[in-house]
Amino acid sequence: MAGGWSKFGERYTRPTGALELMQDLGVAMDGEHATLLLGGGNPGSIPDVQAIFKRRLAEIAASDESFERLVGRYAHPNGERRFRRLLAELLAGEYGWKLTADNIVLTAGSQAGFFLLFNLLAGEFSDGSRRRILLPITPEYIGYTDVGLEEDHFVAQLPDIRELPDNFFKYRVNFDDLTVTDDIAALCISRPTNPTGNVITDTELGKLDRMAREAGVPLIVDSAYGLPFPRIIFTEATPLWNDNVILCMSLSKLGLPGVRTGIIIAREEIIVALTRMTAVLSLAVGSVGPVLLEKFLASGEIISMSQKLITPFYRRKALAACELLQAELDGIPYKLHTPEGAFFLWLWLPGLPIRSAELYERLKDSGVLVISGHHFFPGVTESWRHRDECLRISYAQDDDIVKKGIGILAAEIKRSFAE
Ligand SMILES: Cc1ncc(COP(=O)(O)O)c(C=O)c1O
């Protein structure tokens, strides 16, 4: 372009972790390159779940009314009303939350929802002040990193590390150093956490909820992997919502990333603002996800499907991946974050002689895609060697791919330590 891009263009076309990850994923998925995909956040293929969705699609195709709503009409900019009403009823029934369809807005995937939400709440204000999103614990989701319209959209804190038996460890929120200063617009955590598989405890969550309320700012809880669906969570955890919590959900990890449906549950003022933003940005959000799923919300099958099919699928894969990695890395100074949810192993290699970004490149050359840990510290300005000693490894793909990938990964790690 002769005159270059606009500032907006420059901001959103520069290389980012999210772009690298999605491009790697796209190349691996096109089938032309023999790449073992242990990188992206693509969910696994669960045949029984896919069969349920396929049947439902056929049912919709056979019904004029459903088909019309699926593809033939713009929805309201806050998303399909029937889906929102059924979801509100389901959540009220399951958890006793006092909410209605008016507390729910749908977005074009939760990534797009975070773009709207983070820029609605934080950034530059008309009085010239600036507010930022506080991430009380990192590592945290790579996708938050570059969504801010301006630099420095996030301020974040490093975790405490609790060492556990058998080379496991768990990150905890460092409450001793956590303060919600006046320039904070909201707190945000993912639970289960992408990339670590951490599920911050009910006590930690309760404390963050109180701190946010006392500071008069919302607590955003990203439940893309959590409760009540898709329930990729292997520990006891109680979900939280109240009028100060903004709960973000997604249909992606049910096995439906292609429908691009995100869900934001919040007090009405926030829902109205997000609805207005959607109308400008995209008129309406897609109806395919909502119409596909509404029947399972009405029957509650979305919960039983998550409990009976999705949780056990990922629990088994988590265990298998841990065992493989533990066997392969015997003799190497490694630690694994205890896998409590989502579908990643977070591997920490204390004393790794090269940076994890270099290890990522070497692995890519060897045909294995993982993600370098350094991407997962949005808003952290302190230097910390730990950031460059970690990898995120997805175990969502088919068992033979995970097995082969972990074998190559372990060999490359051993080579790096031997240099
Ligand atoms: C923690 C977390 N939040 C949000 C998202 C975005 O999901 P989507 O835009 O597909 O709804 C992801 C995707 O991987 C994620 O891992």
mmCIF file of N, CA and C and ligand atoms in Angstrom, residues 41 108-112 114 140-141 144 190 192-194 222 224-225 249-253 257 260-262 344 392, ligand 1:
data_model
loop_
_atom_site.group_PDB
_atom_site.id
_atom_site.type_symbol
_atom_site.label_atom_id
_atom_site.label_comp_id
_atom_site.label_asym_id
_atom_site.label_seq_id
_atom_site.Cartn_x
_atom_site.Cartn_y
_atom_site.Cartn_z
ATOM 1 N N GLY A 41 -5.760 -24.698 19.500
ATOM 2 C CA GLY A 41 -6.816 -24.995 20.472
ATOM 3 C C GLY A 41 -7.971 -25.765 19.866
ATOM 4 N N ALA A 108 -19.654 -13.440 17.878
ATOM 5 C CA ALA A 108 -19.131 -14.281 16.789
ATOM 6 C C ALA A 108 -17.900 -15.044 17.283
ATOM 7 N N GLY A 109 -18.100 -15.934 18.201
ATOM 8 C CA GLY A 109 -17.004 -16.631 18.884
ATOM 9 C C GLY A 109 -16.633 -15.812 20.100
ATOM 10 N N SER A 110 -16.079 -16.455 21.132
ATOM 11 C CA SER A 110 -15.789 -15.648 22.323
ATOM 12 C C SER A 110 -14.559 -14.780 22.112
ATOM 13 N N GLN A 111 -13.693 -15.126 21.161
ATOM 14 C CA GLN A 111 -12.554 -14.258 20.870
ATOM 15 C C GLN A 111 -13.059 -12.864 20.462
ATOM 16 N N ALA A 112 -14.038 -12.834 19.556
ATOM 17 C CA ALA A 112 -14.624 -11.547 19.132
ATOM 18 C C ALA A 112 -15.314 -10.880 20.326
ATOM 19 N N PHE A 114 -14.345 -11.041 23.405
ATOM 20 C CA PHE A 114 -13.319 -10.402 24.242
ATOM 21 C C PHE A 114 -12.831 -9.098 23.624
ATOM 22 N N GLU A 140 -1.641 -16.838 31.060
ATOM 23 C CA GLU A 140 -3.044 -16.625 30.743
ATOM 24 C C GLU A 140 -3.216 -16.685 29.229
ATOM 25 N N TYR A 141 -4.444 -16.769 28.786
ATOM 26 C CA TYR A 141 -4.799 -17.074 27.399
ATOM 27 C C TYR A 141 -4.148 -16.125 26.383
ATOM 28 N N TYR A 144 -5.944 -13.033 24.490
ATOM 29 C CA TYR A 144 -6.234 -11.708 25.060
ATOM 30 C C TYR A 144 -5.200 -10.675 24.604
ATOM 31 N N SER A 190 -9.130 -17.014 33.060
ATOM 32 C CA SER A 190 -9.768 -18.145 32.389
ATOM 33 C C SER A 190 -9.746 -19.336 33.352
ATOM 34 N N PRO A 192 -11.350 -23.383 33.398
ATOM 35 C CA PRO A 192 -9.953 -23.783 33.396
ATOM 36 C C PRO A 192 -9.106 -22.825 32.559
ATOM 37 N N THR A 193 -7.837 -22.762 32.936
ATOM 38 C CA THR A 193 -6.936 -21.835 32.280
ATOM 39 C C THR A 193 -6.300 -22.453 31.039
ATOM 40 N N ASN A 194 -6.425 -21.723 29.961
ATOM 41 C CA ASN A 194 -5.607 -21.978 28.796
ATOM 42 C C ASN A 194 -4.416 -21.035 28.958
ATOM 43 N N ASP A 222 -13.578 -16.412 32.142
ATOM 44 C CA ASP A 222 -13.619 -17.040 30.816
ATOM 45 C C ASP A 222 -13.752 -18.542 31.023
ATOM 46 N N ALA A 224 -14.483 -20.907 28.715
ATOM 47 C CA ALA A 224 -14.564 -21.556 27.398
ATOM 48 C C ALA A 224 -14.486 -23.088 27.508
ATOM 49 N N TYR A 225 -13.787 -23.591 28.551
ATOM 50 C CA TYR A 225 -13.655 -25.053 28.725
ATOM 51 C C TYR A 225 -14.471 -25.562 29.914
ATOM 52 N N MET A 249 -18.679 -17.746 27.829
ATOM 53 C CA MET A 249 -18.697 -19.155 27.442
ATOM 54 C C MET A 249 -18.559 -19.250 25.921
ATOM 55 N N SER A 250 -18.452 -20.483 25.445
ATOM 56 C CA SER A 250 -18.248 -20.670 24.008
ATOM 57 C C SER A 250 -18.813 -22.022 23.607
ATOM 58 N N LEU A 251 -19.235 -22.147 22.358
ATOM 59 C CA LEU A 251 -19.642 -23.468 21.862
ATOM 60 C C LEU A 251 -18.464 -24.226 21.244
ATOM 61 N N SER A 252 -17.317 -23.534 21.133
ATOM 62 C CA SER A 252 -16.208 -24.116 20.358
ATOM 63 C C SER A 252 -15.723 -25.448 20.917
ATOM 64 N N LYS A 253 -15.529 -25.511 22.235
ATOM 65 C CA LYS A 253 -14.858 -26.690 22.778
ATOM 66 C C LYS A 253 -15.827 -27.865 22.971
ATOM 67 N N PRO A 257 -16.080 -25.424 16.854
ATOM 68 C CA PRO A 257 -15.420 -24.132 16.658
ATOM 69 C C PRO A 257 -15.848 -23.460 15.359
ATOM 70 N N ARG A 260 -18.617 -20.569 15.408
ATOM 71 C CA ARG A 260 -18.207 -19.255 15.925
ATOM 72 C C ARG A 260 -19.289 -18.649 16.807
ATOM 73 N N THR A 261 -19.586 -19.304 17.881
ATOM 74 C CA THR A 261 -20.566 -18.743 18.817
ATOM 75 C C THR A 261 -19.943 -18.576 20.198
ATOM 76 N N GLY A 262 -19.898 -17.343 20.653
ATOM 77 C CA GLY A 262 -19.487 -17.041 22.018
ATOM 78 C C GLY A 262 -20.694 -16.524 22.790
ATOM 79 N N PHE A 344 -4.678 -29.172 27.595
ATOM 80 C CA PHE A 344 -3.255 -28.901 27.364
ATOM 81 C C PHE A 344 -2.415 -29.416 28.521
ATOM 82 N N ARG A 392 3.314 -25.228 25.747
ATOM 83 C CA ARG A 392 1.933 -25.727 25.847
ATOM 84 C C ARG A 392 1.755 -26.817 24.802
HETATM 85 C C1 LIG B 1 -9.529 -19.613 27.249
HETATM 86 C C2 LIG B 1 -10.124 -19.346 25.900
HETATM 87 N N1 LIG B 1 -10.999 -18.346 25.794
HETATM 88 C C3 LIG B 1 -11.567 -18.047 24.615
HETATM 89 C C4 LIG B 1 -11.251 -18.745 23.476
HETATM 90 C C5 LIG B 1 -11.877 -18.350 22.185
HETATM 91 O O1 LIG B 1 -12.769 -19.296 21.721
HETATM 92 P P1 LIG B 1 -13.794 -19.033 20.560
HETATM 93 O O2 LIG B 1 -13.494 -17.693 19.936
HETATM 94 O O3 LIG B 1 -13.601 -20.164 19.596
HETATM 95 O O4 LIG B 1 -15.160 -19.029 21.179
HETATM 96 C C6 LIG B 1 -10.348 -19.804 23.535
HETATM 97 C C7 LIG B 1 -9.979 -20.550 22.323
HETATM 98 O O5 LIG B 1 -9.092 -21.347 22.281
HETATM 99 C C8 LIG B 1 -9.759 -20.101 24.784
HETATM 100 O O6 LIG B 1 -8.874 -21.083 24.896
#
